[in-house]
């Protein structure tokens, strides 16, 4: 298997937490890195390939193409820094597809921030009614369960 990574040397806020060649050497290495270090729902500073600061939206749009790897950079503070690293998505198809899927979900979630909750109307097991009127001005915690049943 050939690995191609372009323009991934050094960074303003330190080196990547894992070497690019290591990340691209196997899907397992990439996926372990993604789950441990890539936290796109948190606040972070984003850099393009040339270490220029870019917005979180632009960063996510570029990542969603599957042509980039987000390199988490080492830092001495508690902030998160990521730099885009160009990859050949044809040679790293599984990684590219995983990045696209995860990032597109993150973009969808980001698009819902500060938007009103869609209309809802339901009754709990104790017979209490919940809708926009009964919950107005209250803090409401929504816990969604996903149950996938096959018969």
mmCIF file of the C-alpha atoms, coordinates in Angstrom:
data_MODEL
# 
_entry.id   MODEL 
# 
loop_
_atom_site.group_PDB 
_atom_site.id 
_atom_site.type_symbol 
_atom_site.label_atom_id 
_atom_site.label_alt_id 
_atom_site.label_comp_id 
_atom_site.label_asym_id 
_atom_site.label_entity_id 
_atom_site.label_seq_id 
_atom_site.pdbx_PDB_ins_code 
_atom_site.Cartn_x 
_atom_site.Cartn_y 
_atom_site.Cartn_z 
_atom_site.occupancy 
_atom_site.B_iso_or_equiv 
_atom_site.pdbx_formal_charge 
_atom_site.auth_seq_id 
_atom_site.auth_comp_id 
_atom_site.auth_asym_id 
_atom_site.auth_atom_id 
_atom_site.pdbx_PDB_model_num 
ATOM 1   C CA . UNK A 1 1   ? 0.000   0.000  0.000  1.00 0.00 ? 1   UNK A CA 1 
ATOM 2   C CA . UNK A 1 2   ? 1.289   3.441  -0.879 1.00 0.00 ? 2   UNK A CA 1 
ATOM 3   C CA . UNK A 1 3   ? 0.785   6.366  1.426  1.00 0.00 ? 3   UNK A CA 1 
ATOM 4   C CA . UNK A 1 4   ? 0.783   9.931  0.246  1.00 0.00 ? 4   UNK A CA 1 
ATOM 5   C CA . UNK A 1 5   ? 0.700   12.922 2.552  1.00 0.00 ? 5   UNK A CA 1 
ATOM 6   C CA . UNK A 1 6   ? 1.393   16.413 1.296  1.00 0.00 ? 6   UNK A CA 1 
ATOM 7   C CA . UNK A 1 7   ? 2.355   19.555 3.240  1.00 0.00 ? 7   UNK A CA 1 
ATOM 8   C CA . UNK A 1 8   ? 2.219   18.185 6.761  1.00 0.00 ? 8   UNK A CA 1 
ATOM 9   C CA . UNK A 1 9   ? 5.469   19.461 8.239  1.00 0.00 ? 9   UNK A CA 1 
ATOM 10  C CA . UNK A 1 10  ? 5.606   21.213 11.584 1.00 0.00 ? 10  UNK A CA 1 
ATOM 11  C CA . UNK A 1 11  ? 3.066   23.613 12.985 1.00 0.00 ? 11  UNK A CA 1 
ATOM 12  C CA . UNK A 1 12  ? 2.837   26.954 14.721 1.00 0.00 ? 12  UNK A CA 1 
ATOM 13  C CA . UNK A 1 13  ? 1.526   25.433 17.967 1.00 0.00 ? 13  UNK A CA 1 
ATOM 14  C CA . UNK A 1 14  ? 3.707   22.366 18.048 1.00 0.00 ? 14  UNK A CA 1 
ATOM 15  C CA . UNK A 1 15  ? 4.012   19.153 16.150 1.00 0.00 ? 15  UNK A CA 1 
ATOM 16  C CA . UNK A 1 16  ? 1.053   16.849 15.533 1.00 0.00 ? 16  UNK A CA 1 
ATOM 17  C CA . UNK A 1 17  ? 0.260   14.558 18.469 1.00 0.00 ? 17  UNK A CA 1 
ATOM 18  C CA . UNK A 1 18  ? 0.789   11.605 16.113 1.00 0.00 ? 18  UNK A CA 1 
ATOM 19  C CA . UNK A 1 19  ? 2.970   11.424 13.002 1.00 0.00 ? 19  UNK A CA 1 
ATOM 20  C CA . UNK A 1 20  ? 1.069   11.631 9.724  1.00 0.00 ? 20  UNK A CA 1 
ATOM 21  C CA . UNK A 1 21  ? 2.819   8.544  8.326  1.00 0.00 ? 21  UNK A CA 1 
ATOM 22  C CA . UNK A 1 22  ? 1.731   6.571  11.394 1.00 0.00 ? 22  UNK A CA 1 
ATOM 23  C CA . UNK A 1 23  ? -1.889  7.703  11.029 1.00 0.00 ? 23  UNK A CA 1 
ATOM 24  C CA . UNK A 1 24  ? -1.990  6.768  7.361  1.00 0.00 ? 24  UNK A CA 1 
ATOM 25  C CA . UNK A 1 25  ? -0.254  3.409  7.855  1.00 0.00 ? 25  UNK A CA 1 
ATOM 26  C CA . UNK A 1 26  ? -3.463  1.595  8.855  1.00 0.00 ? 26  UNK A CA 1 
ATOM 27  C CA . UNK A 1 27  ? -7.131  2.257  9.384  1.00 0.00 ? 27  UNK A CA 1 
ATOM 28  C CA . UNK A 1 28  ? -6.782  1.004  12.975 1.00 0.00 ? 28  UNK A CA 1 
ATOM 29  C CA . UNK A 1 29  ? -4.103  3.623  13.739 1.00 0.00 ? 29  UNK A CA 1 
ATOM 30  C CA . UNK A 1 30  ? -6.205  6.332  12.120 1.00 0.00 ? 30  UNK A CA 1 
ATOM 31  C CA . UNK A 1 31  ? -9.421  5.309  13.916 1.00 0.00 ? 31  UNK A CA 1 
ATOM 32  C CA . UNK A 1 32  ? -7.739  5.098  17.340 1.00 0.00 ? 32  UNK A CA 1 
ATOM 33  C CA . UNK A 1 33  ? -6.289  8.577  16.757 1.00 0.00 ? 33  UNK A CA 1 
ATOM 34  C CA . UNK A 1 34  ? -9.671  9.928  15.605 1.00 0.00 ? 34  UNK A CA 1 
ATOM 35  C CA . UNK A 1 35  ? -11.460 8.632  18.690 1.00 0.00 ? 35  UNK A CA 1 
ATOM 36  C CA . UNK A 1 36  ? -8.804  9.800  21.141 1.00 0.00 ? 36  UNK A CA 1 
ATOM 37  C CA . UNK A 1 37  ? -7.724  13.164 19.702 1.00 0.00 ? 37  UNK A CA 1 
ATOM 38  C CA . UNK A 1 38  ? -10.254 14.507 17.193 1.00 0.00 ? 38  UNK A CA 1 
ATOM 39  C CA . UNK A 1 39  ? -12.931 16.372 19.146 1.00 0.00 ? 39  UNK A CA 1 
ATOM 40  C CA . UNK A 1 40  ? -14.631 18.581 16.563 1.00 0.00 ? 40  UNK A CA 1 
ATOM 41  C CA . UNK A 1 41  ? -17.589 19.369 18.829 1.00 0.00 ? 41  UNK A CA 1 
ATOM 42  C CA . UNK A 1 42  ? -15.285 21.280 21.182 1.00 0.00 ? 42  UNK A CA 1 
ATOM 43  C CA . UNK A 1 43  ? -13.903 24.763 20.664 1.00 0.00 ? 43  UNK A CA 1 
ATOM 44  C CA . UNK A 1 44  ? -10.707 24.767 18.632 1.00 0.00 ? 44  UNK A CA 1 
ATOM 45  C CA . UNK A 1 45  ? -8.449  26.917 16.513 1.00 0.00 ? 45  UNK A CA 1 
ATOM 46  C CA . UNK A 1 46  ? -8.211  25.726 12.920 1.00 0.00 ? 46  UNK A CA 1 
ATOM 47  C CA . UNK A 1 47  ? -5.347  26.130 10.465 1.00 0.00 ? 47  UNK A CA 1 
ATOM 48  C CA . UNK A 1 48  ? -5.196  25.393 6.764  1.00 0.00 ? 48  UNK A CA 1 
ATOM 49  C CA . UNK A 1 49  ? -2.277  23.522 5.179  1.00 0.00 ? 49  UNK A CA 1 
ATOM 50  C CA . UNK A 1 50  ? -0.097  26.656 5.220  1.00 0.00 ? 50  UNK A CA 1 
ATOM 51  C CA . UNK A 1 51  ? -0.785  27.282 8.931  1.00 0.00 ? 51  UNK A CA 1 
ATOM 52  C CA . UNK A 1 52  ? -3.069  30.236 8.231  1.00 0.00 ? 52  UNK A CA 1 
ATOM 53  C CA . UNK A 1 53  ? -5.910  30.549 10.753 1.00 0.00 ? 53  UNK A CA 1 
ATOM 54  C CA . UNK A 1 54  ? -9.282  29.693 9.202  1.00 0.00 ? 54  UNK A CA 1 
ATOM 55  C CA . UNK A 1 55  ? -12.821 29.555 10.568 1.00 0.00 ? 55  UNK A CA 1 
ATOM 56  C CA . UNK A 1 56  ? -14.245 26.375 12.034 1.00 0.00 ? 56  UNK A CA 1 
ATOM 57  C CA . UNK A 1 57  ? -16.836 26.310 9.214  1.00 0.00 ? 57  UNK A CA 1 
ATOM 58  C CA . UNK A 1 58  ? -14.209 26.469 6.465  1.00 0.00 ? 58  UNK A CA 1 
ATOM 59  C CA . UNK A 1 59  ? -12.134 23.847 8.272  1.00 0.00 ? 59  UNK A CA 1 
ATOM 60  C CA . UNK A 1 60  ? -15.110 21.478 8.469  1.00 0.00 ? 60  UNK A CA 1 
ATOM 61  C CA . UNK A 1 61  ? -16.100 22.111 4.836  1.00 0.00 ? 61  UNK A CA 1 
ATOM 62  C CA . UNK A 1 62  ? -12.606 21.189 3.664  1.00 0.00 ? 62  UNK A CA 1 
ATOM 63  C CA . UNK A 1 63  ? -12.541 18.121 5.903  1.00 0.00 ? 63  UNK A CA 1 
ATOM 64  C CA . UNK A 1 64  ? -15.928 17.019 4.558  1.00 0.00 ? 64  UNK A CA 1 
ATOM 65  C CA . UNK A 1 65  ? -14.386 16.518 1.101  1.00 0.00 ? 65  UNK A CA 1 
ATOM 66  C CA . UNK A 1 66  ? -12.394 13.554 2.403  1.00 0.00 ? 66  UNK A CA 1 
ATOM 67  C CA . UNK A 1 67  ? -9.207  15.022 0.974  1.00 0.00 ? 67  UNK A CA 1 
ATOM 68  C CA . UNK A 1 68  ? -7.794  16.162 4.308  1.00 0.00 ? 68  UNK A CA 1 
ATOM 69  C CA . UNK A 1 69  ? -6.746  14.709 7.621  1.00 0.00 ? 69  UNK A CA 1 
ATOM 70  C CA . UNK A 1 70  ? -7.206  16.858 10.753 1.00 0.00 ? 70  UNK A CA 1 
ATOM 71  C CA . UNK A 1 71  ? -3.906  16.913 12.604 1.00 0.00 ? 71  UNK A CA 1 
ATOM 72  C CA . UNK A 1 72  ? -4.296  17.694 16.307 1.00 0.00 ? 72  UNK A CA 1 
ATOM 73  C CA . UNK A 1 73  ? -1.345  19.812 17.369 1.00 0.00 ? 73  UNK A CA 1 
ATOM 74  C CA . UNK A 1 74  ? 0.488   19.593 20.664 1.00 0.00 ? 74  UNK A CA 1 
ATOM 75  C CA . UNK A 1 75  ? 0.012   22.607 22.899 1.00 0.00 ? 75  UNK A CA 1 
ATOM 76  C CA . UNK A 1 76  ? 1.009   23.745 26.362 1.00 0.00 ? 76  UNK A CA 1 
ATOM 77  C CA . UNK A 1 77  ? -2.409  25.188 27.118 1.00 0.00 ? 77  UNK A CA 1 
ATOM 78  C CA . UNK A 1 78  ? -5.831  23.596 27.371 1.00 0.00 ? 78  UNK A CA 1 
ATOM 79  C CA . UNK A 1 79  ? -6.899  24.797 23.919 1.00 0.00 ? 79  UNK A CA 1 
ATOM 80  C CA . UNK A 1 80  ? -7.296  22.519 20.907 1.00 0.00 ? 80  UNK A CA 1 
ATOM 81  C CA . UNK A 1 81  ? -5.479  23.244 17.648 1.00 0.00 ? 81  UNK A CA 1 
ATOM 82  C CA . UNK A 1 82  ? -5.981  21.404 14.363 1.00 0.00 ? 82  UNK A CA 1 
ATOM 83  C CA . UNK A 1 83  ? -4.184  21.718 11.057 1.00 0.00 ? 83  UNK A CA 1 
ATOM 84  C CA . UNK A 1 84  ? -5.430  20.407 7.721  1.00 0.00 ? 84  UNK A CA 1 
ATOM 85  C CA . UNK A 1 85  ? -3.170  17.872 6.057  1.00 0.00 ? 85  UNK A CA 1 
ATOM 86  C CA . UNK A 1 86  ? -3.839  17.044 2.392  1.00 0.00 ? 86  UNK A CA 1 
ATOM 87  C CA . UNK A 1 87  ? -4.160  13.320 1.704  1.00 0.00 ? 87  UNK A CA 1 
ATOM 88  C CA . UNK A 1 88  ? -4.811  11.327 -1.438 1.00 0.00 ? 88  UNK A CA 1 
ATOM 89  C CA . UNK A 1 89  ? -8.343  10.110 -0.799 1.00 0.00 ? 89  UNK A CA 1 
ATOM 90  C CA . UNK A 1 90  ? -8.006  7.439  -3.507 1.00 0.00 ? 90  UNK A CA 1 
ATOM 91  C CA . UNK A 1 91  ? -5.170  5.757  -1.605 1.00 0.00 ? 91  UNK A CA 1 
ATOM 92  C CA . UNK A 1 92  ? -6.795  6.212  1.793  1.00 0.00 ? 92  UNK A CA 1 
ATOM 93  C CA . UNK A 1 93  ? -10.414 5.529  0.822  1.00 0.00 ? 93  UNK A CA 1 
ATOM 94  C CA . UNK A 1 94  ? -11.596 3.976  4.109  1.00 0.00 ? 94  UNK A CA 1 
ATOM 95  C CA . UNK A 1 95  ? -10.109 6.832  6.128  1.00 0.00 ? 95  UNK A CA 1 
ATOM 96  C CA . UNK A 1 96  ? -11.457 9.401  3.703  1.00 0.00 ? 96  UNK A CA 1 
ATOM 97  C CA . UNK A 1 97  ? -14.965 7.907  3.877  1.00 0.00 ? 97  UNK A CA 1 
ATOM 98  C CA . UNK A 1 98  ? -14.865 7.814  7.691  1.00 0.00 ? 98  UNK A CA 1 
ATOM 99  C CA . UNK A 1 99  ? -13.757 11.454 7.837  1.00 0.00 ? 99  UNK A CA 1 
ATOM 100 C CA . UNK A 1 100 ? -16.535 12.498 5.436  1.00 0.00 ? 100 UNK A CA 1 
ATOM 101 C CA . UNK A 1 101 ? -19.192 10.672 7.457  1.00 0.00 ? 101 UNK A CA 1 
ATOM 102 C CA . UNK A 1 102 ? -18.080 11.992 10.867 1.00 0.00 ? 102 UNK A CA 1 
ATOM 103 C CA . UNK A 1 103 ? -17.551 15.558 9.657  1.00 0.00 ? 103 UNK A CA 1 
ATOM 104 C CA . UNK A 1 104 ? -20.879 15.745 7.819  1.00 0.00 ? 104 UNK A CA 1 
ATOM 105 C CA . UNK A 1 105 ? -22.647 14.689 11.031 1.00 0.00 ? 105 UNK A CA 1 
ATOM 106 C CA . UNK A 1 106 ? -20.726 17.417 12.906 1.00 0.00 ? 106 UNK A CA 1 
ATOM 107 C CA . UNK A 1 107 ? -21.735 20.005 10.273 1.00 0.00 ? 107 UNK A CA 1 
ATOM 108 C CA . UNK A 1 108 ? -25.403 18.979 10.582 1.00 0.00 ? 108 UNK A CA 1 
ATOM 109 C CA . UNK A 1 109 ? -25.200 19.281 14.362 1.00 0.00 ? 109 UNK A CA 1 
ATOM 110 C CA . UNK A 1 110 ? -23.475 22.684 14.133 1.00 0.00 ? 110 UNK A CA 1 
ATOM 111 C CA . UNK A 1 111 ? -26.256 23.902 11.840 1.00 0.00 ? 111 UNK A CA 1 
ATOM 112 C CA . UNK A 1 112 ? -28.805 23.202 14.588 1.00 0.00 ? 112 UNK A CA 1 
ATOM 113 C CA . UNK A 1 113 ? -27.043 25.312 17.232 1.00 0.00 ? 113 UNK A CA 1 
ATOM 114 C CA . UNK A 1 114 ? -29.084 28.360 18.303 1.00 0.00 ? 114 UNK A CA 1 
ATOM 115 C CA . UNK A 1 115 ? -32.048 27.251 16.192 1.00 0.00 ? 115 UNK A CA 1 
ATOM 116 C CA . UNK A 1 116 ? -35.489 26.875 17.768 1.00 0.00 ? 116 UNK A CA 1 
ATOM 117 C CA . UNK A 1 117 ? -36.569 23.392 18.692 1.00 0.00 ? 117 UNK A CA 1 
ATOM 118 C CA . UNK A 1 118 ? -39.034 21.997 16.135 1.00 0.00 ? 118 UNK A CA 1 
ATOM 119 C CA . UNK A 1 119 ? -42.641 21.695 17.271 1.00 0.00 ? 119 UNK A CA 1 
ATOM 120 C CA . UNK A 1 120 ? -43.238 18.800 19.640 1.00 0.00 ? 120 UNK A CA 1 
ATOM 121 C CA . UNK A 1 121 ? -46.178 17.432 21.566 1.00 0.00 ? 121 UNK A CA 1 
ATOM 122 C CA . UNK A 1 122 ? -46.096 14.319 23.735 1.00 0.00 ? 122 UNK A CA 1 
ATOM 123 C CA . UNK A 1 123 ? -47.342 12.865 27.004 1.00 0.00 ? 123 UNK A CA 1 
ATOM 124 C CA . UNK A 1 124 ? -45.027 11.101 29.453 1.00 0.00 ? 124 UNK A CA 1 
ATOM 125 C CA . UNK A 1 125 ? -45.816 7.896  31.340 1.00 0.00 ? 125 UNK A CA 1 
ATOM 126 C CA . UNK A 1 126 ? -47.334 9.931  34.193 1.00 0.00 ? 126 UNK A CA 1 
ATOM 127 C CA . UNK A 1 127 ? -49.779 11.702 31.871 1.00 0.00 ? 127 UNK A CA 1 
ATOM 128 C CA . UNK A 1 128 ? -47.944 15.075 31.830 1.00 0.00 ? 128 UNK A CA 1 
ATOM 129 C CA . UNK A 1 129 ? -48.183 17.020 28.579 1.00 0.00 ? 129 UNK A CA 1 
ATOM 130 C CA . UNK A 1 130 ? -45.011 18.399 27.006 1.00 0.00 ? 130 UNK A CA 1 
ATOM 131 C CA . UNK A 1 131 ? -45.084 20.874 24.133 1.00 0.00 ? 131 UNK A CA 1 
ATOM 132 C CA . UNK A 1 132 ? -43.725 24.300 23.245 1.00 0.00 ? 132 UNK A CA 1 
ATOM 133 C CA . UNK A 1 133 ? -46.155 26.063 25.574 1.00 0.00 ? 133 UNK A CA 1 
ATOM 134 C CA . UNK A 1 134 ? -45.743 23.859 28.655 1.00 0.00 ? 134 UNK A CA 1 
ATOM 135 C CA . UNK A 1 135 ? -41.936 23.958 28.347 1.00 0.00 ? 135 UNK A CA 1 
ATOM 136 C CA . UNK A 1 136 ? -41.567 27.663 27.533 1.00 0.00 ? 136 UNK A CA 1 
ATOM 137 C CA . UNK A 1 137 ? -38.921 29.335 29.707 1.00 0.00 ? 137 UNK A CA 1 
ATOM 138 C CA . UNK A 1 138 ? -37.789 26.025 31.201 1.00 0.00 ? 138 UNK A CA 1 
ATOM 139 C CA . UNK A 1 139 ? -34.566 24.119 30.777 1.00 0.00 ? 139 UNK A CA 1 
ATOM 140 C CA . UNK A 1 140 ? -35.472 20.886 29.049 1.00 0.00 ? 140 UNK A CA 1 
ATOM 141 C CA . UNK A 1 141 ? -33.097 17.950 28.716 1.00 0.00 ? 141 UNK A CA 1 
ATOM 142 C CA . UNK A 1 142 ? -33.914 15.727 25.751 1.00 0.00 ? 142 UNK A CA 1 
ATOM 143 C CA . UNK A 1 143 ? -32.590 12.190 25.890 1.00 0.00 ? 143 UNK A CA 1 
ATOM 144 C CA . UNK A 1 144 ? -33.013 10.339 22.596 1.00 0.00 ? 144 UNK A CA 1 
ATOM 145 C CA . UNK A 1 145 ? -32.805 6.599  22.434 1.00 0.00 ? 145 UNK A CA 1 
ATOM 146 C CA . UNK A 1 146 ? -32.174 4.743  19.233 1.00 0.00 ? 146 UNK A CA 1 
ATOM 147 C CA . UNK A 1 147 ? -33.483 1.218  19.137 1.00 0.00 ? 147 UNK A CA 1 
ATOM 148 C CA . UNK A 1 148 ? -32.878 -0.730 15.982 1.00 0.00 ? 148 UNK A CA 1 
ATOM 149 C CA . UNK A 1 149 ? -35.044 -3.815 16.009 1.00 0.00 ? 149 UNK A CA 1 
ATOM 150 C CA . UNK A 1 150 ? -35.012 -6.481 13.362 1.00 0.00 ? 150 UNK A CA 1 
ATOM 151 C CA . UNK A 1 151 ? -37.743 -9.061 13.176 1.00 0.00 ? 151 UNK A CA 1 
# 
